[in-house]
Every structure is written in structure tokens, then in C-alpha cells.
Amino acid sequence: MNFHNNNSGNTNYFLNGSDEISKTLREIDWSQHVLGIPESWSISLRNAVAMVQSSKFPMILWWGSELIQFHNDASVPLLSGIGKMQAVGKPADDNWSGTWHLTGPVIQKVMQSVEAVNFQDQPVSFTEAENEKEAQQFFCFSYSPLFGDTGEVAGVLGICADISAAKQSEQQIRSLVASAPFPIGVYQGREMHIAMANQAIIDVWGKGNDIVGKTYFDVLPELENQDIYPKLLEVYSEGRPFSARNQRVDLLVQGNLQPFYFNYSFTPLFNQEGQVYGVLNTAADVTDLNLAKVKVEQTRQEFKNLILQAPVCMCLLLGPSHTVEVANECMINLWGKEERDVMNMPIFEALPDAKEQGLEALLDHVYKTGETFTANEMPVHLIRFGNPDIVYQNFIYEPYRDASGEILGVIAISNDVTKQVLAMRRIEEIVQQRTQQLESANESLSRSNSQLAEFAYIASHDLQEPLRKISIFSQMLESKVGGSLDAKSQGQLQKIKESSERMQALVKDVLAYSQLNNTGGEIVSADLNQIVEGILSDMELLIEQKDAVIAVGRLPTVPGQPLQLTQLLSNLIGNSLKFHRPGSVPQISVEAFEVPDQEKTALSLEAAVDFVKIVVSDKGIGFKEEQADKIFELFQRLHSKTEFEGTGIGLSICMKIVENHHGLISARGSSENGARFNIYLPLKRPQ
């Protein structure tokens, strides 16, 4: 049956409300319900339902073994959002079939343990009625046992508190704290438990990321004797904020106590009752700024000390009036003044005698434009120690700037070169005299060199002619009477021939060596591949006779005189063919290599020039290592004339040719491994 208001008694007072849930309860046919008609309900149930219906907080009541559900209008938005609006008067397991496996055990536990259960900050997902969008709110839930008329646990009362707004506000605060670019921390209670700490403050402290929940004192024990703890506790106790600027704070970082500088504040946090429940700590790390200020001051002082200790005359002039900020003893002595007469004064007031010599305009230009000015041997007229004087100076004016680049003044660096200038003028006079004498001597030397070259040519030709005749007459004599001569006479005739031939070769080499002094031949790009190819063609018959093996690598093109380079390589290849081991096949190689910087340094070759190393090596008889330098001397022979023919000039010619080409030649050898000649030639024509 439907329940209607009954004004005859007060039994059903809990159903007389005008709220929607009361209306729903009155429409239920309780005669068919497990609880029976309301008149038969226990007083405890009626009071519980009345309390739920009259409350402005969301409340849900589960009663009896079937856990029949009652709730009030305040809980309608929550129940509607989770699809449980029709749950009133119905058993819980019917209404909450989808989620009862989560809620049911909690209700059963409360009824069995007779102890209340609380849940804080619980997220609840629901569908908003106005737009059917999924949303989430946060609640605090409390489940308490309700007792029947006889004292037994008869039901459970669930009270909900919507804390979504507070949670959202808290989340906004946490987001603000977390995203702040400067250090922020929130500490709660007198123990200063760290409730919030953003990454900036975590990084500054250097204590790791797991500091939330710990106390400020435990995380930062090194602050105990730094007057920070008392300030923090004073803010908490008295509720007055505190701030400090450029405060030094020593923090323990990786086991070492390191100084930092902060602008920081402690701000009290009040609850709704006006009581302090925590402290907000904000800070700005100004360590770099303070250290920079200290560094600037140190740098400024160091710069002043540098000026005072400089081995040259030096001063600093500040501002547009060029006031003397600092000047060392050398500069003050150069000015010819006492220190007290120039310090902290505009320079042209301290040195009025230096005016109108162009120095004012120079200093003004450097100060205004920042362009450095340099002068050498500039005369400056000064009154030095009471006497007029001319001082010749090499000086530099350059701008003095602060860290931002702004020009603050001018640095003047000067060197008194008066003695040098006067000495140089005297030297120039002497040099002029000596130059005239030298020109005369050079003309005489040039004539002597010309005459010497002419003499060498004539002498060589005059020697060659008689030697040629001796050779011809020896051959004629041998052809006419050679067969009738006895053995001794034939031997003597042969010695005449050999001596004349050696003498001809010697004269030829001497003439060639003397002509090498003339380095005025045309310098062209000489292809060493073509030069070696021509040499091997000229020596083809000799190579075949000796059955020689010659290996030639890829050779470069170098700047040089082809005839001299041909003579150089021809001499070296010819020597390798000549000085081979008896009974063995001559093995000769000609190769080219790049010259690394390290090797150029070791050989004192010009570092900025690229060189190539030409190596001519053989497996011949070689020579002793200690003879490596002697073999390039004129007429130096390592073997007797009977063993190997030669004049002893060939390698001297090689060295002269290499020197003419701005190169270097060296030799290495041993009786086991033969000889090796290293020729270093520049790849570009020297300037």
C-alpha cells in the first residue's frame, strides 16, 4: 500500500519531509517490503532514517541483514552520477551489483568489527547529468556502525564529504609550486614536515628527490648553527613573515660544505581558524650574482695590481675627463711628477704641459669609439722634474670596459724609447756610411765572382785540351807500337791512358760544381717521373749489362731546374749501379713519401711549407754510418781507385743541387743493407 501522511500520531515523523527522497519513501508499498510497514520499524531505524533525511551532507544508510539502502537528497548528485539513483529502499547487493564487491566487504567489516572506517581523498568517477560527460570528484568517506533497540549492530551509516574543490585548490597550489622556476617549499607543523618541495629547491639542496614527508631539520642538519632554524620556528610561533637578502647559506653537497647565497623568505600559513599550521619557504639562488660581484671586485683589484706591477709604464684613466685612477711608478716617473700631484686628477690638469700635442683628441676618440690607438716613437714635450724634456714613446691607448661592454675609461701603456730613438738615429748615420762602403765592396765582389767564374771556365778548358791530346796520343801510340812493347811498357802506357781519363772526368766535375753556384736558371714545374724515365733510358745499356732491377714509385712534380734535378738523380742512380756487391744483381728503388710535421720539426724544415721526401736506396756495398756526413765533402772517396772509379765530387754536386732547391739531403748506410739517400724538396716554389 502507499504511505500517506498521518497526522494522528508522531510514529512516522521521519517520512513527513518535503524532500524528494521522503516523497519516494512515502510512495513505496511497505506492506510488501522485508522491513514491513514503517509503524513496525524499530525506533533505532526510524531515528536513523530521520537523521539521514534531515542532513545537508550526503548520507547513505544500510539497514538489516539485507542492507536495505536509504539516502537523502544531498547524496542524489553523487548517486545519479554513478547510476545508483533508484537504490532507495532496495537491498545493497541489488543496487550495487557492479561495484558491491568493492563496497560490500567494507560494510560487512564495519558490522562485524563494530568499528568505524574512514577513507580520505577517494576519487569517484561519475557522469554529469547536465552534459553526460565523464568527470571525477574527490570524497572523504566515513562508515560507522548503527545499533538496534537492543544494542546489536543493525546497520551502517555512510557519510560523504565532497572535497573536490579543496582538492582542486590543493592541486593548483601543488602545480604552481612544482612549476615555479625558483625554489619553493611548504613545511607543516612545529616539526616542519616537508609537505611540498618543487624541483628547484630539491636541486638547490642536493639531497635527492625523496625528501617529502621528512622534516626540514633532518634533511638540512648543516643549517643548525647558521641561525636559520630559529628564524623558521619564530615565524611558525609568532605568525610573522621573515625575509633575508644575499644571505650566505652553507649546504652539504656531495659530502662537502659549500657556500651559497640566497634571497629567501619564510611566510606563515594559516588555517580557517586563523592558526598557523605551516610555513611557506620561497627563495632565489643569487650565488652566481654574489660570486660575480666578488669576482668583479677581485678582478678590479687584480687589474689595479697588474698596473702597479707591470714592467712597462701603465695607467688607467676614467671618465670623459680622463681622471687618473691608478698609475704605476714607471708611468709617474715618465711624467716627471710626484704621485700626489697626479692621482685622482684629470690627466691634462695634472700634466698641463702635455696639452695641445694631439693627445687630448686621441684619448677622446678611444673613449667615445672604443677603437684602440697605437703610436711608435712619438715625441711628447713635458716638464719633467722642473726641466723641459722631449720623451719619445711607444704607446697604446685602448678602451677599459665593464662586464657589459660599456666603456668606463682608457688604459694607457707606454714605453720610453728615447734612448733607443737617439741611438737609432746615430746608428742610421753610421749605417748610411757603411752602406756606401758595402755597395762599393759588393761591386768589387761581383767583379771578383765574375772573374772567378771566367777563370774556372778557362782553366777547365785549358786543362781539358792538353788532357785530350794526351789521351789521343796515348791511343795512337798504342795502336802503332802497342803490339811490339813488352809487358812493362804496355802497363805504363795503360796507366797514362787511365790517368788522363780520370783527369778529364775530374776537370769535368769541377767545372760542373763551379757552375752550380749560378742558381739563376729558370724554375719550372719539373715532373720527376719524366726525369727518372729519361735517366733510365740513357743508362739502358749499363742497366742491361749489370742485369739491374730498378723499381720506381709514383713521383711528384716539384718546382726546380730540370737539368740540375736530372744530374742529382742520375748521380745517385749511377752510384747505386756502380757500388753493387760483386756477383749480385743490383737492386735499386726510387720512391716518394709525404713529410709529416713531426719529421719537418726534427729536420728543422720550414713548418709552413709542404715537403716531399725522395728516397733512392739500394742493396749494394753501403758505407759505415759514421761516414754519412763525410761522403758529401769534395773529393771524398770511401774506396780506392782500383776498386771503384770516380772523382769524389758526385755527392758534393748532389748536395749543392738540393741546396739550390731549398731542400735537404741525408744519407744512411751499412755494409749489410746498402745505402739510402733521403732528399727533401719543397712542393711549392719558396717566396
PDB file of C-alpha atoms in Angstrom, residues 443-453:
ATOM      1  CA  GLU A 443     130.636  45.829 -56.710  1.00  0.00           C
ATOM      2  CA  SER A 444     134.176  44.612 -56.120  1.00  0.00           C
ATOM      3  CA  LEU A 445     132.916  41.170 -55.032  1.00  0.00           C
ATOM      4  CA  SER A 446     130.673  40.929 -58.069  1.00  0.00           C
ATOM      5  CA  ARG A 447     133.632  41.628 -60.318  1.00  0.00           C
ATOM      6  CA  SER A 448     135.676  39.032 -58.431  1.00  0.00           C
ATOM      7  CA  ASN A 449     132.942  36.397 -58.791  1.00  0.00           C
ATOM      8  CA  SER A 450     132.648  37.109 -62.480  1.00  0.00           C
ATOM      9  CA  GLN A 451     136.387  36.862 -62.904  1.00  0.00           C
ATOM     10  CA  LEU A 452     136.452  33.662 -60.818  1.00  0.00           C
ATOM     11  CA  ALA A 453     133.751  32.037 -62.945  1.00  0.00           C
TER      12      ALA A 453
END
